PDB file of C-alpha atoms in Angstrom:
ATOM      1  CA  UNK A  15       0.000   0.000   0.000  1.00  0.00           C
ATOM      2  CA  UNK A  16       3.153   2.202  -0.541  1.00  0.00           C
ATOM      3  CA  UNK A  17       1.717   3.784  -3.579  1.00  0.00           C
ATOM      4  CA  UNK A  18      -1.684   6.792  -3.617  1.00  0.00           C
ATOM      5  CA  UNK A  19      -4.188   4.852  -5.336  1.00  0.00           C
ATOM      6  CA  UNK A  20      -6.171   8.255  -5.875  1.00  0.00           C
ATOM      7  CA  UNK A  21      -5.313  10.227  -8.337  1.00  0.00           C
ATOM      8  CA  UNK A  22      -3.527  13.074  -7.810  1.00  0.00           C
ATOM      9  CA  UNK A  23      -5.716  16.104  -8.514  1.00  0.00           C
ATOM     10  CA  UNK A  24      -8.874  14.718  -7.334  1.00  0.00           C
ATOM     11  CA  UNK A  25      -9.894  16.207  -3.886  1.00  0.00           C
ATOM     12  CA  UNK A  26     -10.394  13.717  -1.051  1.00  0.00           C
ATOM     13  CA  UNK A  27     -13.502  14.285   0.541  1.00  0.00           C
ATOM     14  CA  UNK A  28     -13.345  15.808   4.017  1.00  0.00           C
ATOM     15  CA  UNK A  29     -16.853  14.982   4.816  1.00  0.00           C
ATOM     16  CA  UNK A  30     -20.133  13.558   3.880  1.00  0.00           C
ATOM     17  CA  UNK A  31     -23.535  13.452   4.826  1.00  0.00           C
ATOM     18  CA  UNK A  32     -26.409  11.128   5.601  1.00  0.00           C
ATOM     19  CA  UNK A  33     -29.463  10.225   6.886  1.00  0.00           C
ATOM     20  CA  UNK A  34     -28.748  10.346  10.470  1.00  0.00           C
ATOM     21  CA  UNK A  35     -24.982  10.458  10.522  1.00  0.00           C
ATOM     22  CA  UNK A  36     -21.919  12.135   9.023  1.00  0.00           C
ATOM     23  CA  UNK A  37     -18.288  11.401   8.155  1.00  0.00           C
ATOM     24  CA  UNK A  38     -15.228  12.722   9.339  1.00  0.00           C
ATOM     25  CA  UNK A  39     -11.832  11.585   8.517  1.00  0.00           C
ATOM     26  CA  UNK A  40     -10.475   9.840  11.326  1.00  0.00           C
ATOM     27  CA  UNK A  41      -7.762  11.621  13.567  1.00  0.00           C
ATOM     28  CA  UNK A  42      -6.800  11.741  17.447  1.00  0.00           C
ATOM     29  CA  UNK A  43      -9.591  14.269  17.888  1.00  0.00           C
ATOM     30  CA  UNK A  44     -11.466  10.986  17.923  1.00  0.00           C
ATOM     31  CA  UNK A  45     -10.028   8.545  20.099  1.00  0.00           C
ATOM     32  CA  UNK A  46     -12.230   8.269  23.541  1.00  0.00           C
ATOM     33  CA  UNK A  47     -15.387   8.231  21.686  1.00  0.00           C
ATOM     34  CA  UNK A  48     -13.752   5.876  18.898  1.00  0.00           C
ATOM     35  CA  UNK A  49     -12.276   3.719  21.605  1.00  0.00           C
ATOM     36  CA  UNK A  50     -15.779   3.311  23.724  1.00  0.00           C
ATOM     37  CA  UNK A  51     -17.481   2.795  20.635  1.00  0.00           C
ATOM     38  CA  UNK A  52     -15.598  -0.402  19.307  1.00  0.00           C
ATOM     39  CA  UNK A  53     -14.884  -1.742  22.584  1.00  0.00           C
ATOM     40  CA  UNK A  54     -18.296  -1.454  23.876  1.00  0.00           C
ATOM     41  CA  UNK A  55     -19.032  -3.721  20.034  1.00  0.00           C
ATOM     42  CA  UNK A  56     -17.039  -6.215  19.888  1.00  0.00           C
ATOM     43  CA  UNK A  57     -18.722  -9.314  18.931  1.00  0.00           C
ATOM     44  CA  UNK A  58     -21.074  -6.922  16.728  1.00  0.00           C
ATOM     45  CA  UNK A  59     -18.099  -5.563  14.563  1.00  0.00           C
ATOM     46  CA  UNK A  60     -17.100  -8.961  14.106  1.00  0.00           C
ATOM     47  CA  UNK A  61     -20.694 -10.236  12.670  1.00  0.00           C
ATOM     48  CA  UNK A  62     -20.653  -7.308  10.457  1.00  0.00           C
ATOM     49  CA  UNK A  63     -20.314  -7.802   6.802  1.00  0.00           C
ATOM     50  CA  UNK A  64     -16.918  -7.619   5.546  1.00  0.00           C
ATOM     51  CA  UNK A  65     -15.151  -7.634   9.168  1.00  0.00           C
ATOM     52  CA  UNK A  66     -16.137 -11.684  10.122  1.00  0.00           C
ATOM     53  CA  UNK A  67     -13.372 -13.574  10.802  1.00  0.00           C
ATOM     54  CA  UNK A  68     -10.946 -10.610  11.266  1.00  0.00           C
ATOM     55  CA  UNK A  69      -8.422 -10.684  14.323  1.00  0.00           C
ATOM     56  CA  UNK A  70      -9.832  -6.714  14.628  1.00  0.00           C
ATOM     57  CA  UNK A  71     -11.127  -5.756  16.653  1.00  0.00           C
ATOM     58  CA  UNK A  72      -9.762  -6.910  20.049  1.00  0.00           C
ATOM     59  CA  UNK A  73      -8.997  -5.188  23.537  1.00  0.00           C
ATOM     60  CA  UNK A  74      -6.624  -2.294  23.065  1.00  0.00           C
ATOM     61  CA  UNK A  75      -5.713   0.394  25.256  1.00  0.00           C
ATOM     62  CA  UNK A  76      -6.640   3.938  24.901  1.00  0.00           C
ATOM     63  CA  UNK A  77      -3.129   4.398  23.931  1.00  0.00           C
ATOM     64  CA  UNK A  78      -2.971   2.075  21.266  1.00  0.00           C
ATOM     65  CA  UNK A  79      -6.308   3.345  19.726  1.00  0.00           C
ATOM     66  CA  UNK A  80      -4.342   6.012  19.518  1.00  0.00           C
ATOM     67  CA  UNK A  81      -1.647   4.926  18.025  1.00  0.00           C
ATOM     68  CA  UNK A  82      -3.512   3.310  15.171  1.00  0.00           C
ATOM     69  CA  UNK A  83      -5.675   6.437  14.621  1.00  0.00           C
ATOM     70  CA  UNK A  84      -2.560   8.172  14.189  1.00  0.00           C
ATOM     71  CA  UNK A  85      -1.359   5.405  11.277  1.00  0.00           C
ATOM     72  CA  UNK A  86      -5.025   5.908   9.486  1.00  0.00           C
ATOM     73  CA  UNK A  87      -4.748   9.633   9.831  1.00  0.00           C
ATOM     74  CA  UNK A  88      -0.922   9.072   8.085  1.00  0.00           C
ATOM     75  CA  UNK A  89      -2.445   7.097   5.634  1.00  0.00           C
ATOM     76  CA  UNK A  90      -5.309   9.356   4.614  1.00  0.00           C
ATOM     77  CA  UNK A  91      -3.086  12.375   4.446  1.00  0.00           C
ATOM     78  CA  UNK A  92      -0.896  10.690   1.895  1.00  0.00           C
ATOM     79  CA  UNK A  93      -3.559   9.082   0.240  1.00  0.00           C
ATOM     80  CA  UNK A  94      -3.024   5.742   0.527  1.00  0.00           C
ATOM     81  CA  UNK A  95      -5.377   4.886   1.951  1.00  0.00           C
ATOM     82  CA  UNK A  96      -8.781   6.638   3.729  1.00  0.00           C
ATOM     83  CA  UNK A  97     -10.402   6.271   7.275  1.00  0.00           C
ATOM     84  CA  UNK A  98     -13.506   7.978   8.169  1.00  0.00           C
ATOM     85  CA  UNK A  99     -15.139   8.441  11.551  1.00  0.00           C
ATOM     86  CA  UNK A 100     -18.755   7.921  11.167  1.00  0.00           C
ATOM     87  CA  UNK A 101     -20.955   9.908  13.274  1.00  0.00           C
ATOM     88  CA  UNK A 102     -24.277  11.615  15.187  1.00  0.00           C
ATOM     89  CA  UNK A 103     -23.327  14.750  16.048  1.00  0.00           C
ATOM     90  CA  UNK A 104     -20.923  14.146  18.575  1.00  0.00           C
ATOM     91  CA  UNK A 105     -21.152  10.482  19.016  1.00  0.00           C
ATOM     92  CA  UNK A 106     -18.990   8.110  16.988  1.00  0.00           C
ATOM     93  CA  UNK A 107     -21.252   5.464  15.922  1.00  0.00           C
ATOM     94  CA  UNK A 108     -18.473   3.749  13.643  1.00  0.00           C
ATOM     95  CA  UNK A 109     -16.103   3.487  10.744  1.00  0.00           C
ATOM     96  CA  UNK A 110     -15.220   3.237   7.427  1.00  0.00           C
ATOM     97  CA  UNK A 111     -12.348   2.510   5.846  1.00  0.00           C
ATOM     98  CA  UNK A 112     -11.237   2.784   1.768  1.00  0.00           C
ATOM     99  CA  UNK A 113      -8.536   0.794   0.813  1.00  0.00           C
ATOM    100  CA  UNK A 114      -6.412  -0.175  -2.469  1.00  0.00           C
ATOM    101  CA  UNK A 115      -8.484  -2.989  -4.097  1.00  0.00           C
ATOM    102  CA  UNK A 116      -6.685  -5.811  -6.225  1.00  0.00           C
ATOM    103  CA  UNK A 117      -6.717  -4.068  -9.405  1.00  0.00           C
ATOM    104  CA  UNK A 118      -5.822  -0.474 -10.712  1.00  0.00           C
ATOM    105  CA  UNK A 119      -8.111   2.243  -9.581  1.00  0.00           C
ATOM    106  CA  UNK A 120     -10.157   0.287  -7.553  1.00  0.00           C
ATOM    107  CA  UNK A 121     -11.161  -0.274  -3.694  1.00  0.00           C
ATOM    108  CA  UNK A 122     -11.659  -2.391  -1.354  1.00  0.00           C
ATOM    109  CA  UNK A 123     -14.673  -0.765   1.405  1.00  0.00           C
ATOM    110  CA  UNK A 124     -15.818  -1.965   5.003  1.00  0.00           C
ATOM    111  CA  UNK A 125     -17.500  -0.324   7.954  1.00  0.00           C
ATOM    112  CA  UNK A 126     -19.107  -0.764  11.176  1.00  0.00           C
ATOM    113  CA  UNK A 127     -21.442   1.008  13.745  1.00  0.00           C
ATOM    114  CA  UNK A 128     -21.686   0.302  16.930  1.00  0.00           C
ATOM    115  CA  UNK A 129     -23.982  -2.488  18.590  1.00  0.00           C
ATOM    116  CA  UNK A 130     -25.820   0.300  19.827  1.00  0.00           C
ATOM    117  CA  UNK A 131     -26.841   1.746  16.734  1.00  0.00           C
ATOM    118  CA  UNK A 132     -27.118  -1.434  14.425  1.00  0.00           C
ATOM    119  CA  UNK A 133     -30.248   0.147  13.009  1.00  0.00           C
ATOM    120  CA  UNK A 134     -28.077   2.167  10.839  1.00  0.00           C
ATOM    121  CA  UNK A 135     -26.048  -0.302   9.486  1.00  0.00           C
ATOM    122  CA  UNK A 136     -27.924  -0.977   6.143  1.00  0.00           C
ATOM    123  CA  UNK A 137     -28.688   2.806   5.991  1.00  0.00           C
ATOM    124  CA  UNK A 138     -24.859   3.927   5.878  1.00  0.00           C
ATOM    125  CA  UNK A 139     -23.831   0.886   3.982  1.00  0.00           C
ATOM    126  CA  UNK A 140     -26.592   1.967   1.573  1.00  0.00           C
ATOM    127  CA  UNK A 141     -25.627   5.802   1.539  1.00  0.00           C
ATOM    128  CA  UNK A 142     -21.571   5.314   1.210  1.00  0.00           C
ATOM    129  CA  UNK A 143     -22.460   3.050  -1.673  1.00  0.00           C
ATOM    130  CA  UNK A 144     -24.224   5.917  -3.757  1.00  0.00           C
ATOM    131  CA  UNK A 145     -21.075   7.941  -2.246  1.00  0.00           C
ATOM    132  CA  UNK A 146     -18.466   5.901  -3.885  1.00  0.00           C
ATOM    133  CA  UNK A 147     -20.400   5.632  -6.771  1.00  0.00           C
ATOM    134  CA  UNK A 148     -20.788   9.393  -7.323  1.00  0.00           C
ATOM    135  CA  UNK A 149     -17.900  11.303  -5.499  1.00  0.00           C
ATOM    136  CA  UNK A 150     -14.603   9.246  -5.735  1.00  0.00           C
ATOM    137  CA  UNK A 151     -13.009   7.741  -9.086  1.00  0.00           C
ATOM    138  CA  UNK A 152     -12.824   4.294  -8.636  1.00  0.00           C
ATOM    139  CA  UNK A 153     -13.457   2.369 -11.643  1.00  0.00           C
ATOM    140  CA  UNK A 154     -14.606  -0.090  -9.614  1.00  0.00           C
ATOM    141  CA  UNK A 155     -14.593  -1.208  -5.681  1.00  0.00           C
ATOM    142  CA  UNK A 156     -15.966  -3.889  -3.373  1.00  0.00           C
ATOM    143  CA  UNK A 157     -17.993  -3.287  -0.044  1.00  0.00           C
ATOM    144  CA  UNK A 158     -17.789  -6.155   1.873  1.00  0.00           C
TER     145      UNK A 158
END
């Protein structure tokens, strides 16, 4: 994942909007309310499309969580790859994350929301889809 797999000139989203939550791309700003959401999801996350069968998440300190945040924000800010906080005003209610897919110009797409909210599970998954779709230039990507 060494290489941008955007290109250049086009202009990362810095947020997006839908029904009942927003994104935000992931940074330190984050990390309590990113930290309490996952952890308080666990065995959720894992059952969610796309994430089964992943050692992620597990038990991780606040530290840690913000350690990794720091590697996604890294990532998104040299475009290799792009982590959004998903959110209710405040809240963080999940994640999203856009990476390389197998072939040129495409990605590869999961998120989660909290066990909490599960209701909006199909409702992001559905909105980020028409996102993808419309805003970014894949050619063509898969949303587990």
């Amino acid at each position: 994942m060494a290489e941008r797999f955007v290109p250049e000139e086009f202009e990362v989203p810095q947020r997006f909007s839908g029904p009942g939550f927003h994104l935000e791309p992931l940074g330190a700003v984050h990390n309590e309310r990113d930290h309490e959401a996952w952890m308080s999801s666990i065995d959720h996350i894992r059952s969610s499309p796309g994430m089964e069968g992943r050692d992620w998440p597990s038990p991780m300190t606040l530290e840690e969580n913000l350690a990794d945040m720091e590697m996604h924000a890294e990532e998104f800010e040299t475009r290799r790859s792009f982590t959004y906080s998903i959110l209710d005003g405040d809240e963080v209610i999940g994640c999203v994350y856009i990476y390389p897919g197998q072939e040129p110009a495409s990605a590869t797409v999961r998120s989660w929301v909290r066990q909490s909210r599960a209701e909006l599970d199909t409702v992001v998954r559905r909105s980020l889809r028409d996102w993808l779709e419309s805003d970014w230039p894949f050619a063509a990507f898969h949303y587990d």
